[in-house]
Short mmCIF file of C-alpha atoms in Angstrom, two decimals:
data_model
loop_
_atom_site.label_atom_id
_atom_site.label_comp_id
_atom_site.label_asym_id
_atom_site.label_seq_id
_atom_site.Cartn_x
_atom_site.Cartn_y
_atom_site.Cartn_z
CA MET D 843 -30.46 -4.58 -45.76
CA ALA D 844 -32.93 -4.76 -42.80
CA GLY D 845 -34.43 -1.96 -40.91
CA VAL D 846 -32.31 -2.25 -38.09
CA VAL D 847 -29.22 -0.46 -37.11
CA VAL D 848 -27.08 -1.44 -34.17
CA ILE D 849 -24.65 1.10 -32.62
CA PHE D 850 -21.92 0.00 -30.10
CA ASP D 851 -19.66 2.20 -28.10
CA PHE D 852 -16.42 0.40 -28.10
CA ASP D 853 -14.27 0.43 -24.81
CA LYS D 854 -15.81 -1.66 -22.05
CA THR D 855 -18.84 -2.82 -24.25
CA ILE D 856 -17.24 -4.56 -27.48
CA VAL D 857 -13.84 -5.48 -25.34
CA ASP D 858 -13.94 -5.27 -21.48
CA CYS D 859 -11.26 -2.71 -20.88
CA ASP D 860 -10.45 0.94 -21.83
CA THR D 861 -8.10 0.69 -24.43
CA ASP D 862 -6.32 3.74 -24.09
CA ASN D 863 -5.40 2.43 -20.34
CA TRP D 864 -4.40 -1.24 -21.68
CA VAL D 865 -1.92 0.31 -24.01
CA VAL D 866 -0.34 2.62 -21.59
CA ASP D 867 -0.48 -0.05 -18.97
CA GLY D 868 0.77 -2.74 -21.40
CA LEU D 869 3.75 -0.83 -22.77
CA GLY D 870 4.99 0.53 -19.09
CA ALA D 871 3.97 3.94 -19.23
CA THR D 872 1.33 4.04 -16.48
CA SER D 873 3.48 6.39 -13.94
CA LEU D 874 3.72 9.03 -16.49
CA PHE D 875 0.20 8.93 -17.74
CA GLU D 876 -1.00 9.62 -14.05
CA GLU D 877 1.46 12.21 -13.56
CA LEU D 878 0.15 13.96 -16.37
CA LEU D 879 -3.17 13.21 -16.11
CA PRO D 880 -4.67 16.17 -13.90
CA THR D 881 -2.88 18.72 -16.34
CA MET D 882 -4.23 18.32 -19.94
CA PRO D 883 -7.43 17.02 -21.68
CA TRP D 884 -7.30 13.03 -22.41
CA ASN D 885 -7.03 13.10 -26.34
CA SER D 886 -4.21 15.53 -25.83
CA LEU D 887 -2.64 13.16 -23.34
CA MET D 888 -2.91 10.12 -25.39
CA ASP D 889 -1.21 11.87 -27.95
CA ARG D 890 1.45 12.79 -25.79
CA MET D 891 1.72 9.27 -24.57
CA MET D 892 2.13 7.86 -28.03
CA SER D 893 5.09 10.52 -28.77
CA GLU D 894 6.66 9.05 -25.34
CA LEU D 895 6.42 5.49 -26.17
CA HIS D 896 7.86 6.32 -29.64
CA SER D 897 10.76 8.01 -27.75
CA GLN D 898 11.29 4.88 -25.88
CA GLY D 899 12.00 3.01 -28.73
CA LYS D 900 8.41 1.69 -28.96
CA ILE D 901 6.88 0.69 -32.88
CA ILE D 902 3.31 0.91 -34.09
CA GLU D 903 3.83 -2.95 -34.13
CA ASP D 904 4.32 -2.94 -30.43
CA ILE D 905 1.04 -1.20 -30.03
CA ALA D 906 -0.87 -3.20 -32.38
CA ASP D 907 0.36 -6.29 -30.60
CA CYS D 908 -0.73 -4.91 -27.27
CA LEU D 909 -3.91 -4.23 -28.47
CA ARG D 910 -4.28 -7.55 -30.08
CA THR D 911 -4.25 -8.91 -26.31
CA ALA D 912 -7.28 -6.72 -25.12
CA PRO D 913 -10.12 -8.91 -23.88
CA LEU D 914 -12.75 -9.63 -26.40
CA HIS D 915 -15.33 -12.32 -25.26
CA PRO D 916 -16.28 -15.21 -27.72
CA GLN D 917 -20.03 -14.40 -27.32
CA ILE D 918 -19.42 -10.67 -28.22
CA ILE D 919 -17.95 -11.50 -31.06
CA SER D 920 -20.76 -14.26 -31.75
CA ALA D 921 -23.23 -11.60 -31.53
CA ILE D 922 -21.56 -9.22 -33.80
CA LYS D 923 -21.34 -11.80 -36.33
CA THR D 924 -24.80 -13.03 -35.95
CA ALA D 925 -26.33 -9.62 -36.27
CA HIS D 926 -24.33 -8.76 -39.28
CA ALA D 927 -25.60 -11.95 -40.95
CA LEU D 928 -28.87 -11.15 -40.08
CA GLY D 929 -28.67 -8.20 -42.21
CA CYS D 930 -28.21 -5.69 -39.33
CA GLU D 931 -26.49 -2.59 -40.33
CA LEU D 932 -23.74 -2.36 -37.61
CA ARG D 933 -22.02 1.17 -36.51
CA ILE D 934 -19.61 2.24 -33.89
CA VAL D 935 -19.62 5.70 -32.02
CA SER D 936 -16.44 5.58 -29.86
CA ASP D 937 -14.32 7.85 -27.85
CA ALA D 938 -11.50 5.60 -28.65
CA ASN D 939 -9.24 5.97 -31.78
CA HIS D 940 -9.29 4.52 -35.29
CA PHE D 941 -6.13 2.76 -35.05
CA PHE D 942 -7.15 1.21 -31.70
CA ILE D 943 -10.42 -0.08 -33.04
CA GLU D 944 -9.57 -0.96 -36.31
CA THR D 945 -6.28 -2.92 -35.17
CA ILE D 946 -8.82 -4.99 -32.78
CA LEU D 947 -11.80 -5.63 -34.91
CA LYS D 948 -9.19 -6.85 -37.65
CA HIS D 949 -7.60 -9.34 -35.42
CA HIS D 950 -10.99 -10.83 -34.53
CA GLY D 951 -12.22 -10.67 -38.20
CA LEU D 952 -15.28 -8.29 -37.35
CA PHE D 953 -13.81 -5.02 -39.03
CA GLU D 954 -15.86 -5.76 -42.17
CA CYS D 955 -19.23 -6.35 -40.13
CA PHE D 956 -19.19 -2.57 -39.57
CA SER D 957 -20.31 -0.23 -42.37
CA GLU D 958 -19.03 3.07 -40.10
CA ILE D 959 -16.78 3.99 -37.30
CA ASN D 960 -16.96 7.11 -35.59
CA THR D 961 -14.42 7.82 -33.18
CA ASN D 962 -10.98 10.23 -32.70
CA GLN D 963 -9.05 10.45 -35.69
CA SER D 964 -5.28 8.70 -35.81
CA PHE D 965 -2.83 8.69 -38.31
CA ILE D 966 0.91 7.84 -38.47
CA ASP D 967 3.34 10.38 -39.21
CA GLU D 968 6.51 10.41 -41.10
CA GLU D 969 8.52 9.55 -38.01
CA GLY D 970 6.71 6.53 -37.82
CA LYS D 971 4.95 7.81 -34.74
CA LEU D 972 0.88 7.39 -34.03
CA ARG D 973 -0.64 10.46 -33.57
CA ILE D 974 -4.33 11.05 -31.95
CA GLN D 975 -6.45 13.94 -32.73
CA PRO D 976 -9.86 14.56 -31.05
CA TYR D 977 -12.97 13.90 -33.00
CA HIS D 978 -14.17 17.51 -32.01
CA ASP D 979 -11.58 20.12 -32.22
CA PHE D 980 -12.52 21.37 -29.00
CA ASN D 981 -9.73 24.12 -29.01
CA PHE D 982 -11.62 25.79 -31.95
CA ALA D 983 -15.02 25.61 -30.62
CA SER D 984 -17.38 23.77 -28.09
CA HIS D 985 -19.80 21.26 -29.44
CA GLY D 986 -22.15 23.18 -27.31
CA CYS D 987 -23.82 20.28 -25.75
CA SER D 988 -25.03 20.58 -21.93
CA ASN D 989 -25.25 16.89 -21.56
CA PRO D 990 -22.14 15.09 -19.48
CA CYS D 991 -20.44 14.65 -22.80
CA PRO D 992 -16.45 14.99 -23.13
CA PRO D 993 -15.11 18.09 -24.91
CA ASN D 994 -13.72 16.46 -27.77
CA MET D 995 -17.09 14.25 -28.70
CA CYS D 996 -20.72 14.73 -28.27
CA LYS D 997 -22.24 11.04 -29.54
CA GLY D 998 -25.49 12.52 -29.46
CA LEU D 999 -24.82 14.85 -32.28
CA ILE D 1000 -23.52 11.78 -34.28
CA ILE D 1001 -26.35 9.95 -33.52
CA LYS D 1002 -28.68 13.00 -34.77
CA ARG D 1003 -26.45 12.79 -37.74
CA ILE D 1004 -27.26 9.07 -38.36
CA GLN D 1005 -30.75 9.34 -37.84
CA TYR D 1006 -30.78 11.99 -40.64
CA SER D 1007 -28.95 9.97 -42.99
CA MET D 1008 -31.42 7.26 -42.37
CA SER D 1009 -34.35 9.30 -42.54
CA SER D 1010 -34.62 8.87 -46.89
CA GLU D 1011 -34.52 5.07 -46.20
CA GLY D 1012 -37.85 4.46 -44.27
CA LYS D 1013 -38.23 3.75 -40.51
CA LYS D 1014 -35.14 2.18 -39.19
CA ARG D 1015 -35.07 0.88 -35.63
CA ILE D 1016 -31.98 1.60 -33.56
CA ILE D 1017 -30.12 -0.36 -30.84
CA TYR D 1018 -27.68 1.30 -29.13
CA LEU D 1019 -25.21 -0.50 -26.80
CA GLY D 1020 -22.78 1.48 -24.46
CA ASP D 1021 -21.52 1.96 -20.87
CA GLY D 1022 -20.14 5.60 -20.02
CA LYS D 1023 -21.42 8.85 -19.35
CA GLY D 1024 -20.89 9.68 -23.19
CA ASP D 1025 -23.62 7.40 -23.94
CA TYR D 1026 -26.20 9.13 -22.31
CA CYS D 1027 -26.70 11.98 -24.67
CA PRO D 1028 -27.41 9.51 -27.64
CA SER D 1029 -29.87 7.37 -25.41
CA LEU D 1030 -31.73 10.58 -24.87
CA ASN D 1031 -31.66 11.10 -28.73
CA LEU D 1032 -33.43 7.95 -29.37
CA ASP D 1033 -36.89 7.35 -30.47
CA GLU D 1034 -40.06 5.50 -30.04
CA GLY D 1035 -39.64 1.78 -31.13
CA ASP D 1036 -35.51 2.07 -30.70
CA PHE D 1037 -33.84 0.28 -27.82
CA MET D 1038 -31.22 1.32 -25.51
CA MET D 1039 -28.98 -1.34 -23.75
CA PRO D 1040 -26.92 0.22 -21.20
CA ARG D 1041 -24.39 -1.72 -19.12
CA LYS D 1042 -25.81 -2.57 -15.62
CA SER D 1043 -23.70 -0.47 -13.02
CA TYR D 1044 -21.92 1.36 -15.29
CA PRO D 1045 -21.91 5.30 -15.71
CA VAL D 1046 -24.75 5.41 -18.47
CA TRP D 1047 -26.82 2.71 -16.70
CA GLU D 1048 -26.81 5.19 -13.37
CA LEU D 1049 -27.75 8.15 -15.32
CA ILE D 1050 -30.78 6.24 -17.09
CA ILE D 1051 -32.33 4.68 -14.14
CA SER D 1052 -32.13 8.12 -12.09
CA ASN D 1053 -35.08 9.10 -14.42
CA PRO D 1054 -36.08 6.35 -17.14
CA LEU D 1055 -38.77 8.73 -18.26
CA LEU D 1056 -36.48 10.94 -20.16
CA LEU D 1057 -35.86 8.28 -22.51
CA LYS D 1058 -38.24 7.80 -25.34
CA ALA D 1059 -36.39 4.36 -26.12
CA GLU D 1060 -37.20 1.11 -24.59
CA ILE D 1061 -34.40 0.04 -21.88
CA HIS D 1062 -32.77 -3.30 -21.62
CA GLU D 1063 -29.76 -3.71 -19.36
CA TRP D 1064 -26.80 -6.13 -19.79
CA ARG D 1065 -24.22 -6.90 -17.49
CA ASP D 1066 -21.48 -9.45 -19.30
CA ALA D 1067 -21.01 -11.06 -22.50
CA GLU D 1068 -23.70 -13.57 -22.03
CA VAL D 1069 -26.69 -11.28 -21.63
CA PHE D 1070 -25.20 -9.02 -24.16
CA GLU D 1071 -25.37 -11.69 -27.00
CA LYS D 1072 -28.95 -12.67 -25.44
CA VAL D 1073 -30.48 -9.33 -25.01
CA LEU D 1074 -29.23 -8.02 -28.51
CA LEU D 1075 -30.05 -11.04 -30.39
CA ASN D 1076 -33.72 -11.08 -28.80
CA LEU D 1077 -33.97 -7.33 -29.52
CA ILE D 1078 -33.15 -8.07 -33.29
CA ASN D 1079 -35.64 -10.99 -33.57
CA ILE D 1080 -38.44 -8.54 -32.08
CA ALA D 1081 -37.43 -5.77 -34.42
CA LEU D 1082 -37.19 -7.87 -37.65
CA SER D 1083 -40.30 -9.74 -36.74
CA ALA D 1084 -42.08 -6.32 -36.66
CA GLU D 1085 -41.18 -5.86 -40.33
CA LYS D 1086 -43.12 -9.06 -40.93
CA LYS D 1087 -40.45 -10.43 -42.91
CA SER D 1088 -39.94 -13.78 -40.84
CA PRO D 1089 -41.69 -13.75 -37.49
CA GLU D 1090 -39.62 -16.75 -36.19
CA LEU D 1091 -36.06 -15.59 -37.56
CA LEU D 1092 -34.16 -16.84 -34.69
CA SER D 1093 -36.64 -19.00 -32.61
CA MET D 1094 -35.47 -17.50 -29.21
CA ASP D 1095 -37.15 -18.20 -25.82
CA TRP D 1096 -35.18 -16.40 -23.49
CA ASN D 1097 -37.00 -14.39 -20.78
CA PHE D 1098 -36.31 -10.92 -19.97
CA GLN D 1099 -37.75 -7.88 -19.01
CA PRO D 1100 -37.32 -3.87 -19.99
CA VAL D 1101 -35.92 -1.97 -17.39
CA SER D 1102 -38.93 -0.05 -15.75
CA ARG D 1103 -39.71 3.18 -17.07
CA LEU D 1104 -40.81 4.27 -13.92
CA PRO D 1105 -38.35 6.39 -11.61
CA ALA D 1106 -36.70 3.64 -9.27
CA PHE D 1107 -34.17 5.24 -7.51
CA PRO D 1108 -17.52 15.08 -37.70
CA GLN D 1109 -15.00 12.35 -38.37
CA VAL D 1110 -16.22 9.06 -39.89
CA LEU D 1111 -14.22 6.03 -40.86
CA GLN D 1112 -16.19 4.01 -43.79
CA VAL D 1113 -15.45 0.36 -43.57
CA PRO D 1114 -13.69 -1.68 -44.96
CA GLN D 1115 -11.85 1.35 -46.48
CA SER D 1116 -9.07 1.99 -43.99
CA PRO D 1117 -6.75 5.28 -43.70
CA LEU D 1118 -4.27 3.45 -41.94
CA THR D 1119 -1.70 0.71 -42.74
CA MET D 1120 -2.20 -2.09 -40.43
CA PHE D 1121 0.17 -4.74 -39.37
#
């Protein structure tokens, strides 16, 4: 396997929506969701919403059908499949949940491209109801991170664990893609030679450009699926060429520049094994 590990956020990075909101809105529970949102943590609220949908007669297949309509651009699919075909190791670090991610990836034939999915736990209980639990049990203890991470997940700690697990395999370069505030902490933990791909004009991009010098990794922004594919495959090409295995692997001639480095303004799903019965 090539010495390149590509780590993706999921919501608004792989899929062009927030999957929690997509399901809540798609199954007609928006009013209750907005009423309860100020009163409880997000994960607890999503678990409550799954119970509410179940009480209204919605079954797991209804949730799965809704998820299968979530927007996933063909060029995102193409980029993921190409990265996998080139031998890159692909992982997901996401504040969604296992069921949502697995359902969407399987629908688009992408599930087996990923070696690992780090996200909030989910399971189907004895009543056939989807339950969602936080990746980090914040009711028991805080993850202790001072960066803008949600209480249920510090992606920076997950990246550190991934880096440690790779340390015995020789030097590998990480490419990290994300959009939200929770993707800022892992960007700070990337090393020199790694690449950070923040989605332009989204929260992680705004945090990064406020002080790019805090990052050791090279920064390459993207805005849409077309740029996502071009930048990602170019960075893979750079990383693989640096290994001197095949300097002309992709023969690409896209011109793009990294963002200026001067101030300018827990639970793991091993793939393909699955803890859920999918429809």
